[in-house]
PDB file of C-alpha atoms in Angstrom:
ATOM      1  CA  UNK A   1     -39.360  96.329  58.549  1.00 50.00           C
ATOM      2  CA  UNK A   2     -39.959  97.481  55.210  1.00 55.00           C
ATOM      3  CA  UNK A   3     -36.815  95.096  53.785  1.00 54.00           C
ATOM      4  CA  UNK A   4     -38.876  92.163  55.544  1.00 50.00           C
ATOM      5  CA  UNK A   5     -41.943  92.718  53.696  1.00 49.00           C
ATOM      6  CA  UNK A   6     -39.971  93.161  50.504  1.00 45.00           C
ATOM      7  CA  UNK A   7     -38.198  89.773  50.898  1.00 41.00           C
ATOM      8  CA  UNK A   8     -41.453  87.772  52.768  1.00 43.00           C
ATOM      9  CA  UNK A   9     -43.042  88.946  49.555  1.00 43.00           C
ATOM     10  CA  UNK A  10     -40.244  88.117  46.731  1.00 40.00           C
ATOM     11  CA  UNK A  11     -40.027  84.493  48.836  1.00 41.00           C
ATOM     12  CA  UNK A  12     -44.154  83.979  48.252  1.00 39.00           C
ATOM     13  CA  UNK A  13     -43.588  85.052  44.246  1.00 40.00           C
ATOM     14  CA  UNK A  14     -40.911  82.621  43.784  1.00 39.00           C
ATOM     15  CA  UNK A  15     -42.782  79.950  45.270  1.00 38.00           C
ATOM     16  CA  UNK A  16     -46.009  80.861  43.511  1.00 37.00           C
ATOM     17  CA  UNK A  17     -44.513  81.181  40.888  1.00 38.00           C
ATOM     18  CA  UNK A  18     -42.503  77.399  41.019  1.00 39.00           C
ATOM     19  CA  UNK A  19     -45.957  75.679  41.829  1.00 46.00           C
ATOM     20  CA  UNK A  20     -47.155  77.487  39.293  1.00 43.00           C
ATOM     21  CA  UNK A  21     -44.434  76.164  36.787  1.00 44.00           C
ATOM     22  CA  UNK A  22     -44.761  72.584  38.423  1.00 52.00           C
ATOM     23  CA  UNK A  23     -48.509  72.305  37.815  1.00 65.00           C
ATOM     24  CA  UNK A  24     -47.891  73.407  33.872  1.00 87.00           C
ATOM     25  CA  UNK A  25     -45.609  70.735  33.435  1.00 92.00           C
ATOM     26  CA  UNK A  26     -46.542  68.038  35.916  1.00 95.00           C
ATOM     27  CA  UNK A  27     -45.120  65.166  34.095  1.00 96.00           C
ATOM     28  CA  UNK A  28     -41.697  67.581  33.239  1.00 97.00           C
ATOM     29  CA  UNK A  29     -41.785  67.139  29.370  1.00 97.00           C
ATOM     30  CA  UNK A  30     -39.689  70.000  29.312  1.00 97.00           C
ATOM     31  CA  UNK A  31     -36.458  68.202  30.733  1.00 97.00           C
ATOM     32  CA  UNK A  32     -35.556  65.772  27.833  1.00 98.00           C
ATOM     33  CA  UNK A  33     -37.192  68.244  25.471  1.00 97.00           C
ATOM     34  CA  UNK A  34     -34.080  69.718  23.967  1.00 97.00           C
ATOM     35  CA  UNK A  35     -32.023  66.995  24.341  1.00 97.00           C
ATOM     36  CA  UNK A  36     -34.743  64.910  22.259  1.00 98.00           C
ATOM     37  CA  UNK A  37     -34.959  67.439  19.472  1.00 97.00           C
ATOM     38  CA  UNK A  38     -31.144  66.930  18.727  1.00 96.00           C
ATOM     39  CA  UNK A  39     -31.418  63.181  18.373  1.00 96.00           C
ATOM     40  CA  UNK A  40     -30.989  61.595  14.841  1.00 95.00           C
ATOM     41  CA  UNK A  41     -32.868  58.582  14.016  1.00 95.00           C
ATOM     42  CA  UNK A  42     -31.173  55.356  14.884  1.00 96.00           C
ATOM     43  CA  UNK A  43     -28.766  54.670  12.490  1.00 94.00           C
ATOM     44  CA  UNK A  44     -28.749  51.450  10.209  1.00 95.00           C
ATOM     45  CA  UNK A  45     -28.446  48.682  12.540  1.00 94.00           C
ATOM     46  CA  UNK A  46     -28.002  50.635  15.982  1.00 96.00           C
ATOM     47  CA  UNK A  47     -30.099  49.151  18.854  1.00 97.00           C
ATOM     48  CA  UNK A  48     -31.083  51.670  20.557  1.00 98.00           C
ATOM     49  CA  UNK A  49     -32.573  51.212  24.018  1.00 98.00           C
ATOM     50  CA  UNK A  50     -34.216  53.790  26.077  1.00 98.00           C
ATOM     51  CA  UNK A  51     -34.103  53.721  30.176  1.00 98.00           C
ATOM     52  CA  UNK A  52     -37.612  54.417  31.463  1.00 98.00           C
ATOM     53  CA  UNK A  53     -38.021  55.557  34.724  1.00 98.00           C
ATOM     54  CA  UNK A  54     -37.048  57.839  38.244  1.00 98.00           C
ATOM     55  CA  UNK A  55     -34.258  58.857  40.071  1.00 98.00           C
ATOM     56  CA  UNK A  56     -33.020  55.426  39.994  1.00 98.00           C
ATOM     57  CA  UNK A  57     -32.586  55.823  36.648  1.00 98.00           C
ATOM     58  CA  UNK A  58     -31.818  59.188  36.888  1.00 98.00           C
ATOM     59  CA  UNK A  59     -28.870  58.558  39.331  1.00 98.00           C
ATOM     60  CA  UNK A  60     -27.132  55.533  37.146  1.00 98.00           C
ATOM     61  CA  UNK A  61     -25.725  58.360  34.384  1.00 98.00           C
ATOM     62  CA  UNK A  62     -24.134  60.273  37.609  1.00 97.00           C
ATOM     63  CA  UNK A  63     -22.937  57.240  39.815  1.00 98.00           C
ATOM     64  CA  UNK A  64     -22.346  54.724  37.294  1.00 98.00           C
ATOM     65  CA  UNK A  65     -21.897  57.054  33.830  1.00 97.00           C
ATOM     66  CA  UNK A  66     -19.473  53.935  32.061  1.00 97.00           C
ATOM     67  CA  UNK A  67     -22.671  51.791  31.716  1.00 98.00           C
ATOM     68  CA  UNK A  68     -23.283  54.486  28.814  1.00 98.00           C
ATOM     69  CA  UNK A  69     -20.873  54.873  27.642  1.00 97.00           C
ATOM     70  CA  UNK A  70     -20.032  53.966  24.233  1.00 95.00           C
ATOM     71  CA  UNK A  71     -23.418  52.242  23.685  1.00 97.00           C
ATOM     72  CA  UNK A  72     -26.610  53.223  22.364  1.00 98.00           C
ATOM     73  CA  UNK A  73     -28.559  53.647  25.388  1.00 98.00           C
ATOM     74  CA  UNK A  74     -30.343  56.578  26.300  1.00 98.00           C
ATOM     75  CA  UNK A  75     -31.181  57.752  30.102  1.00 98.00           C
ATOM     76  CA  UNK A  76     -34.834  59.048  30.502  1.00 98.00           C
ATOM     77  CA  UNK A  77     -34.987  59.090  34.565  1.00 98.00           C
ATOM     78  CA  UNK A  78     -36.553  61.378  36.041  1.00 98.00           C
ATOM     79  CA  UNK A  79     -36.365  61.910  40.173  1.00 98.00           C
ATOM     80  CA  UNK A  80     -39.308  61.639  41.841  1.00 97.00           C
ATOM     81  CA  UNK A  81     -41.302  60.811  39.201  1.00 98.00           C
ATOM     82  CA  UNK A  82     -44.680  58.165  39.551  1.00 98.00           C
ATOM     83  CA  UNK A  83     -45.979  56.203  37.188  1.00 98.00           C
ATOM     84  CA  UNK A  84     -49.163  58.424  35.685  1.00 98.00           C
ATOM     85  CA  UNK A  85     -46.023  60.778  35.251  1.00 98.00           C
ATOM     86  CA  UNK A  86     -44.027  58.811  33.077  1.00 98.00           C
ATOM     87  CA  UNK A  87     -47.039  57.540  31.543  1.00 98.00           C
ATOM     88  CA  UNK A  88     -48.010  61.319  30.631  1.00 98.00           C
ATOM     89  CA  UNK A  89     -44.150  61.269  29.151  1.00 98.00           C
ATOM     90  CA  UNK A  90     -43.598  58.140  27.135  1.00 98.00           C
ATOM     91  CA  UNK A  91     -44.368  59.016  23.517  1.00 98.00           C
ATOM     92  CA  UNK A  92     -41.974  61.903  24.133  1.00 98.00           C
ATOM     93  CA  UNK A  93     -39.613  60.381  25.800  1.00 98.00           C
ATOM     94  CA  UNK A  94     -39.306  56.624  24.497  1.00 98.00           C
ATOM     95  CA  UNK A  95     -41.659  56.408  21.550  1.00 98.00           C
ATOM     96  CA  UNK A  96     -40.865  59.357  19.291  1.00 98.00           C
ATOM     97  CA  UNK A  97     -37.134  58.317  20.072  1.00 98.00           C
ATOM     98  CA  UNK A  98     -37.521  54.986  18.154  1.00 98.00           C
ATOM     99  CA  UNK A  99     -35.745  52.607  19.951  1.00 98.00           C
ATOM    100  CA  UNK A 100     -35.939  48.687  19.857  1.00 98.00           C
ATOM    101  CA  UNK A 101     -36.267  48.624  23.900  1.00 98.00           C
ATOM    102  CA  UNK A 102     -37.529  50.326  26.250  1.00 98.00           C
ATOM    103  CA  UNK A 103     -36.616  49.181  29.979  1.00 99.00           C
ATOM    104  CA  UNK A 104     -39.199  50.331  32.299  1.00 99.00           C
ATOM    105  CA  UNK A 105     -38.287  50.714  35.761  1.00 98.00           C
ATOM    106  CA  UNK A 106     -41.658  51.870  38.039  1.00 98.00           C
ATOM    107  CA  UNK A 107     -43.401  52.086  41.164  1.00 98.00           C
ATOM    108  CA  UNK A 108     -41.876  52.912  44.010  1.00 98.00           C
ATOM    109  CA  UNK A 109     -42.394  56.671  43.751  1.00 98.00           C
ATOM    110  CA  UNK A 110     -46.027  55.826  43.669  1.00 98.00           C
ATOM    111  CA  UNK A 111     -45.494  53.375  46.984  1.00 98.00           C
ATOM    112  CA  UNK A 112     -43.903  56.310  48.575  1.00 97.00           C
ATOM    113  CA  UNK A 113     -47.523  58.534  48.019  1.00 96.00           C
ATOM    114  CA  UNK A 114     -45.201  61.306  45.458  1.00 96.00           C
ATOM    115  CA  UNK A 115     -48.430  61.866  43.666  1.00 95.00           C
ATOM    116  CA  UNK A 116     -50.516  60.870  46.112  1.00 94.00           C
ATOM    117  CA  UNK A 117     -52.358  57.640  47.279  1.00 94.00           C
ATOM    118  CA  UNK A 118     -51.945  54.771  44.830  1.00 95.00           C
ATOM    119  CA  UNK A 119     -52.807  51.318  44.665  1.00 97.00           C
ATOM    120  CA  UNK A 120     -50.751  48.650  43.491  1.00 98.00           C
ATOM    121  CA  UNK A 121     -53.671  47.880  41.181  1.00 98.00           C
ATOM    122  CA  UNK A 122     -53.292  51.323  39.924  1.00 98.00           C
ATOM    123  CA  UNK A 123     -49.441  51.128  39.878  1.00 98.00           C
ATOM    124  CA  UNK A 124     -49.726  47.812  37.532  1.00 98.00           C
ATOM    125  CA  UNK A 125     -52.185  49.796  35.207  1.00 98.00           C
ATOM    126  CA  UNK A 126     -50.010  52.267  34.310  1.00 98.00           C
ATOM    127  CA  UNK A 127     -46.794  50.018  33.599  1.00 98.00           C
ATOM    128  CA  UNK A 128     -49.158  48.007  31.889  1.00 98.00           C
ATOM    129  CA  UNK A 129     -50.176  51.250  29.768  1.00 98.00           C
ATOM    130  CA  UNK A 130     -46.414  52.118  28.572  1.00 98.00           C
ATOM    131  CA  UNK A 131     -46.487  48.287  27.548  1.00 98.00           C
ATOM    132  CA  UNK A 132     -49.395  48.834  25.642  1.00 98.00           C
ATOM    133  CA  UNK A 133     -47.769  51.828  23.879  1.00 98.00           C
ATOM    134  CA  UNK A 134     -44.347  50.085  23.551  1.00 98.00           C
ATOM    135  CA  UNK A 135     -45.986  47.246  21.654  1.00 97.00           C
ATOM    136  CA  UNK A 136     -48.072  48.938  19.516  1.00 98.00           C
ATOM    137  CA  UNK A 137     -45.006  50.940  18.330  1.00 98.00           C
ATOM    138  CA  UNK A 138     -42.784  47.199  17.802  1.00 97.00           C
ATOM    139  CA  UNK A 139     -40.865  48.569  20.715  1.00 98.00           C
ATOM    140  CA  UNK A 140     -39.719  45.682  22.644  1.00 98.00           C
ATOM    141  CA  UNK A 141     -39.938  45.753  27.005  1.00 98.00           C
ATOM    142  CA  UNK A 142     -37.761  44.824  29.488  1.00 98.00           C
ATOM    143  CA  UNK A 143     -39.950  45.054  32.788  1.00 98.00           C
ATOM    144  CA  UNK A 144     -37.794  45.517  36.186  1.00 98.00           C
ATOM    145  CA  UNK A 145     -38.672  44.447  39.327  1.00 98.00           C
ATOM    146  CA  UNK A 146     -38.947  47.663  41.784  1.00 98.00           C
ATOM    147  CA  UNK A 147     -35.814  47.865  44.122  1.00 98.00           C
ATOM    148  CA  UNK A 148     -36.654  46.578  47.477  1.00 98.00           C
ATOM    149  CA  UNK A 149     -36.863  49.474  50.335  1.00 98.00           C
ATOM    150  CA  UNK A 150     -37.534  49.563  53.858  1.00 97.00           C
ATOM    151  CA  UNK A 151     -38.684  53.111  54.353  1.00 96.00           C
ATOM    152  CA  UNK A 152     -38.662  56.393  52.737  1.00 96.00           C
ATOM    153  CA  UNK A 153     -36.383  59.541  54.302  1.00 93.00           C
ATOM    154  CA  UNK A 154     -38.905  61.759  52.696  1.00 93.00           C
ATOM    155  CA  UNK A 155     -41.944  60.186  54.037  1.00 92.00           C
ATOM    156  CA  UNK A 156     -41.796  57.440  56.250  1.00 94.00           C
ATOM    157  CA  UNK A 157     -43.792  54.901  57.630  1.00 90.00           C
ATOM    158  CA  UNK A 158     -45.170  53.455  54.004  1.00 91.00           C
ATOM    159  CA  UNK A 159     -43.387  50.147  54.805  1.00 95.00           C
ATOM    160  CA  UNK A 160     -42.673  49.840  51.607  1.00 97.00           C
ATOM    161  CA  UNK A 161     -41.280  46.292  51.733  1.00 98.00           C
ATOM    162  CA  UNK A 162     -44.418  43.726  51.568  1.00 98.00           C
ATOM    163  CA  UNK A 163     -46.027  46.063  48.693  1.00 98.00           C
ATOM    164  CA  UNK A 164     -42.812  46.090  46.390  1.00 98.00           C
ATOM    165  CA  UNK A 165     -42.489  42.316  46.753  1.00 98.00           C
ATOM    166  CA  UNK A 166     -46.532  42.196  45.971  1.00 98.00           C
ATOM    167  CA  UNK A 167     -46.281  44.777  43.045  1.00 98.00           C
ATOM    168  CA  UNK A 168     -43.059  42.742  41.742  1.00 98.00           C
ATOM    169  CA  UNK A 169     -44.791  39.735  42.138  1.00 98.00           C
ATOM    170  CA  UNK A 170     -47.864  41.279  39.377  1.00 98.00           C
ATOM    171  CA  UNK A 171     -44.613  42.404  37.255  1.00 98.00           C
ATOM    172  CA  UNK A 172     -43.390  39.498  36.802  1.00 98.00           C
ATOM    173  CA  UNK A 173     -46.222  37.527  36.509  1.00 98.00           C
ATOM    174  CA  UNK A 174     -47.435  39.922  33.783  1.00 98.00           C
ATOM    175  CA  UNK A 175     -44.435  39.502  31.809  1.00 98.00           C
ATOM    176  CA  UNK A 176     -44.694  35.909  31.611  1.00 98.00           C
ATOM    177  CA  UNK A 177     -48.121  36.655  30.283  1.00 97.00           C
ATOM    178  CA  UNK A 178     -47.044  38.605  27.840  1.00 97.00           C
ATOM    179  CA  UNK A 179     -43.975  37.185  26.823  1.00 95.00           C
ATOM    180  CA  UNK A 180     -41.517  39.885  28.412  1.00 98.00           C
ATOM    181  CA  UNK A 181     -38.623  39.959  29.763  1.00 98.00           C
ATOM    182  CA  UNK A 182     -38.450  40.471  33.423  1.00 98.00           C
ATOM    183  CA  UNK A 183     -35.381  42.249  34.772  1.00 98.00           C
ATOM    184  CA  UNK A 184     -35.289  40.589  38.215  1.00 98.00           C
ATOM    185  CA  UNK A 185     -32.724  43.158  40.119  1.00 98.00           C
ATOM    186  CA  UNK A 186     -34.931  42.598  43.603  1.00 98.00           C
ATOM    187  CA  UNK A 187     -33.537  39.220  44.313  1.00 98.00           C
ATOM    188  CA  UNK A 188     -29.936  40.450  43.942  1.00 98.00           C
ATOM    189  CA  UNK A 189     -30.233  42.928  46.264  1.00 98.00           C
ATOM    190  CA  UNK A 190     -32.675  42.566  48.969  1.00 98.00           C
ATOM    191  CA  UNK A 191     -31.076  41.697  52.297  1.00 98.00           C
ATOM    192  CA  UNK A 192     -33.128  39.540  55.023  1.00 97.00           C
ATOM    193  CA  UNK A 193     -35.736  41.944  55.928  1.00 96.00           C
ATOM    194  CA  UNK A 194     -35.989  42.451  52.184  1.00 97.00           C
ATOM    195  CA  UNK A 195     -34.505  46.100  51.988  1.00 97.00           C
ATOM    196  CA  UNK A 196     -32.019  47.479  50.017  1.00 98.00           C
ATOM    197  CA  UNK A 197     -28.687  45.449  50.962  1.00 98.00           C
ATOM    198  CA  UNK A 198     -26.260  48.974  53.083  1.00 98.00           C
ATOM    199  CA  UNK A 199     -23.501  48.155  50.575  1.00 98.00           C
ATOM    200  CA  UNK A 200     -25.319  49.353  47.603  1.00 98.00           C
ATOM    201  CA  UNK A 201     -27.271  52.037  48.781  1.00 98.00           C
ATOM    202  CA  UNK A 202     -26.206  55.645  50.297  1.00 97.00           C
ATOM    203  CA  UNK A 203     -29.693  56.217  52.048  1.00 97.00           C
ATOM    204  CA  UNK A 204     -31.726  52.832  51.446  1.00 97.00           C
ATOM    205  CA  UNK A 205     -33.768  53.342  48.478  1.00 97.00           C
ATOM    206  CA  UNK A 206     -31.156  54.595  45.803  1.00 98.00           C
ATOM    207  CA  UNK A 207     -28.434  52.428  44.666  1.00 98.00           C
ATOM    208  CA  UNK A 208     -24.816  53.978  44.820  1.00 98.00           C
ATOM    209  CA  UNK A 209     -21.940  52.906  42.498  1.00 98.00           C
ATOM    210  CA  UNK A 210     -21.668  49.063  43.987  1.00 98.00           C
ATOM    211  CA  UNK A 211     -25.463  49.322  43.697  1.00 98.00           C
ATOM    212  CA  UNK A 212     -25.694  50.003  39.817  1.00 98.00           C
ATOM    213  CA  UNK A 213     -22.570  48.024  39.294  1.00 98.00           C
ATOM    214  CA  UNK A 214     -25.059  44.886  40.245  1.00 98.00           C
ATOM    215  CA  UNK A 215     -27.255  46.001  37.914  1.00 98.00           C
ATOM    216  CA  UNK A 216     -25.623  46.600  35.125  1.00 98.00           C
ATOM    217  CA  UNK A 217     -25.231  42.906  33.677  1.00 98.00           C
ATOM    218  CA  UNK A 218     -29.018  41.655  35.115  1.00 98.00           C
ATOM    219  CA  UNK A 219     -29.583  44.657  32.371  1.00 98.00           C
ATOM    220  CA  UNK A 220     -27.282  43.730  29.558  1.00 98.00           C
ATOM    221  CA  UNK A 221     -28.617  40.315  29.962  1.00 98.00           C
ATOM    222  CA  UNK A 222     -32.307  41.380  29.797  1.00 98.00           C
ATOM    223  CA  UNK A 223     -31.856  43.869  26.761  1.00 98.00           C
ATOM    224  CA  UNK A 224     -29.777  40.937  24.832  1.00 98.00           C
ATOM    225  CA  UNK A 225     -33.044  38.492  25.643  1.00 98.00           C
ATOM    226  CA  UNK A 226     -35.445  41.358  24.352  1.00 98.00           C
ATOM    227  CA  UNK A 227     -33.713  41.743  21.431  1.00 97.00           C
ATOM    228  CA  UNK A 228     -33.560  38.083  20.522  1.00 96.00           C
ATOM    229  CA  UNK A 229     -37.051  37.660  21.327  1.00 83.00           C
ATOM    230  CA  UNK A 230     -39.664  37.513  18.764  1.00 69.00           C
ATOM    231  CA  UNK A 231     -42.336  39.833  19.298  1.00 51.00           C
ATOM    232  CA  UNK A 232     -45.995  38.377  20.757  1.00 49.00           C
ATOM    233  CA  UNK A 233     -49.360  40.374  20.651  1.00 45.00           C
TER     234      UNK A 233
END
């Protein structure tokens, strides 16, 4: 009896004391912390880009690590992460790093209710923040559509599928506004009920190796646009 209380009790510090460690460092500046410290400044004409976003960013190093390699991109994904999170995270994590793009890739953590209850309104105003911040820092953007979905393992029944076509559709329209470039990797793989096409996913929201291997050039092409473009306040 008395080894039951013992372990009841070490299982209730431990997970005190991870929610306690969670709420200190909601947005998780603490992940790319090191690894930022030990980064030189870009070298004379390296184009550095920075990858923005959650575990679909996260996951591309681990499923698709040759997209790295050899190039001057750097993978700030975080899983699970919303936008207010990232938000929280981006002078850390893109701006101090000085690159010449930053390509955001937001949202559907926020669809899913991670953080809680979110709007698309309130979605758009944070990717519209890191923008802000971007610019203001002659960081060029490369704004992605959000990966279509039909439901979340983790919490289902969002249907996720009308509001990532609605939030792409304020993406995209807000790029053309402000003379971005939209990275358009919803139309290449959506399937017919505009979810994530079962050859390049492993569970319908993430992509797996085929998934990021369609990816890859829509981004090349995007961060070779942004980098041609001329910068527009």
């Amino acid at each position: 009896m008395r080894n039951i209380k013992l372990t009841i009790t070490l299982l209730l510090i431990t997970m005190l004391s991870s929610n306690f460690a969670f709420a200190q460092d909601w947005a998780q500046l603490n992940k790319y912390k090191a690894e930022n410290a030990k980064l030189k400044v870009p070298a004379p004409g390296e184009k550095r880009v920075v990858f923005m976003g959650n575990s679909i960013t996260e996951g591309w190093s681990n499923h698709h690590p040759a997209f790295f390699e050899g190039k001057p991109y750097l993978n700030r994904g975080i899983g699970g992460q919303t936008t207010p999170q990232m938000l929280v995270r981006f002078r850390q994590d893109v701006i101090d790093l000085k690159p010449e793009v930053v390509v955001i890739l937001a949202g559907i953590n926020d669809i899913a209710g991670n953080t809680g209850p979110s709007t698309l309104e309130m979605i758009m105003d944070n990717i519209v923040s890191m923008t802000e911040l971007a610019k203001a820092n002659n960081i060029k953007v490369v704004l992605s559509s959000v990966l279509p979905a039909l439901d979340f393992k983790w919490n289902p029944g969002q249907e996720p599928a009308p509001k990532v076509v609605a939030l792409n559709e304020m993406i995209k329209g807000y790029a053309a506004e402000k003379n971005l470039v939209y990275l358009d990797y919803f139309s290449a793989m959506a399937d017919a009920q505009q979810g994530l096409k079962q050859e390049y996913t492993y569970d319908g929201v993430h992509p797996n190796e085929a998934g990021y291997k369609v990816m890859a050039p829509l981004a090349e092409a995007a961060i070779a646009k942004a980098l041609a473009r001329k910068a527009k306040k």
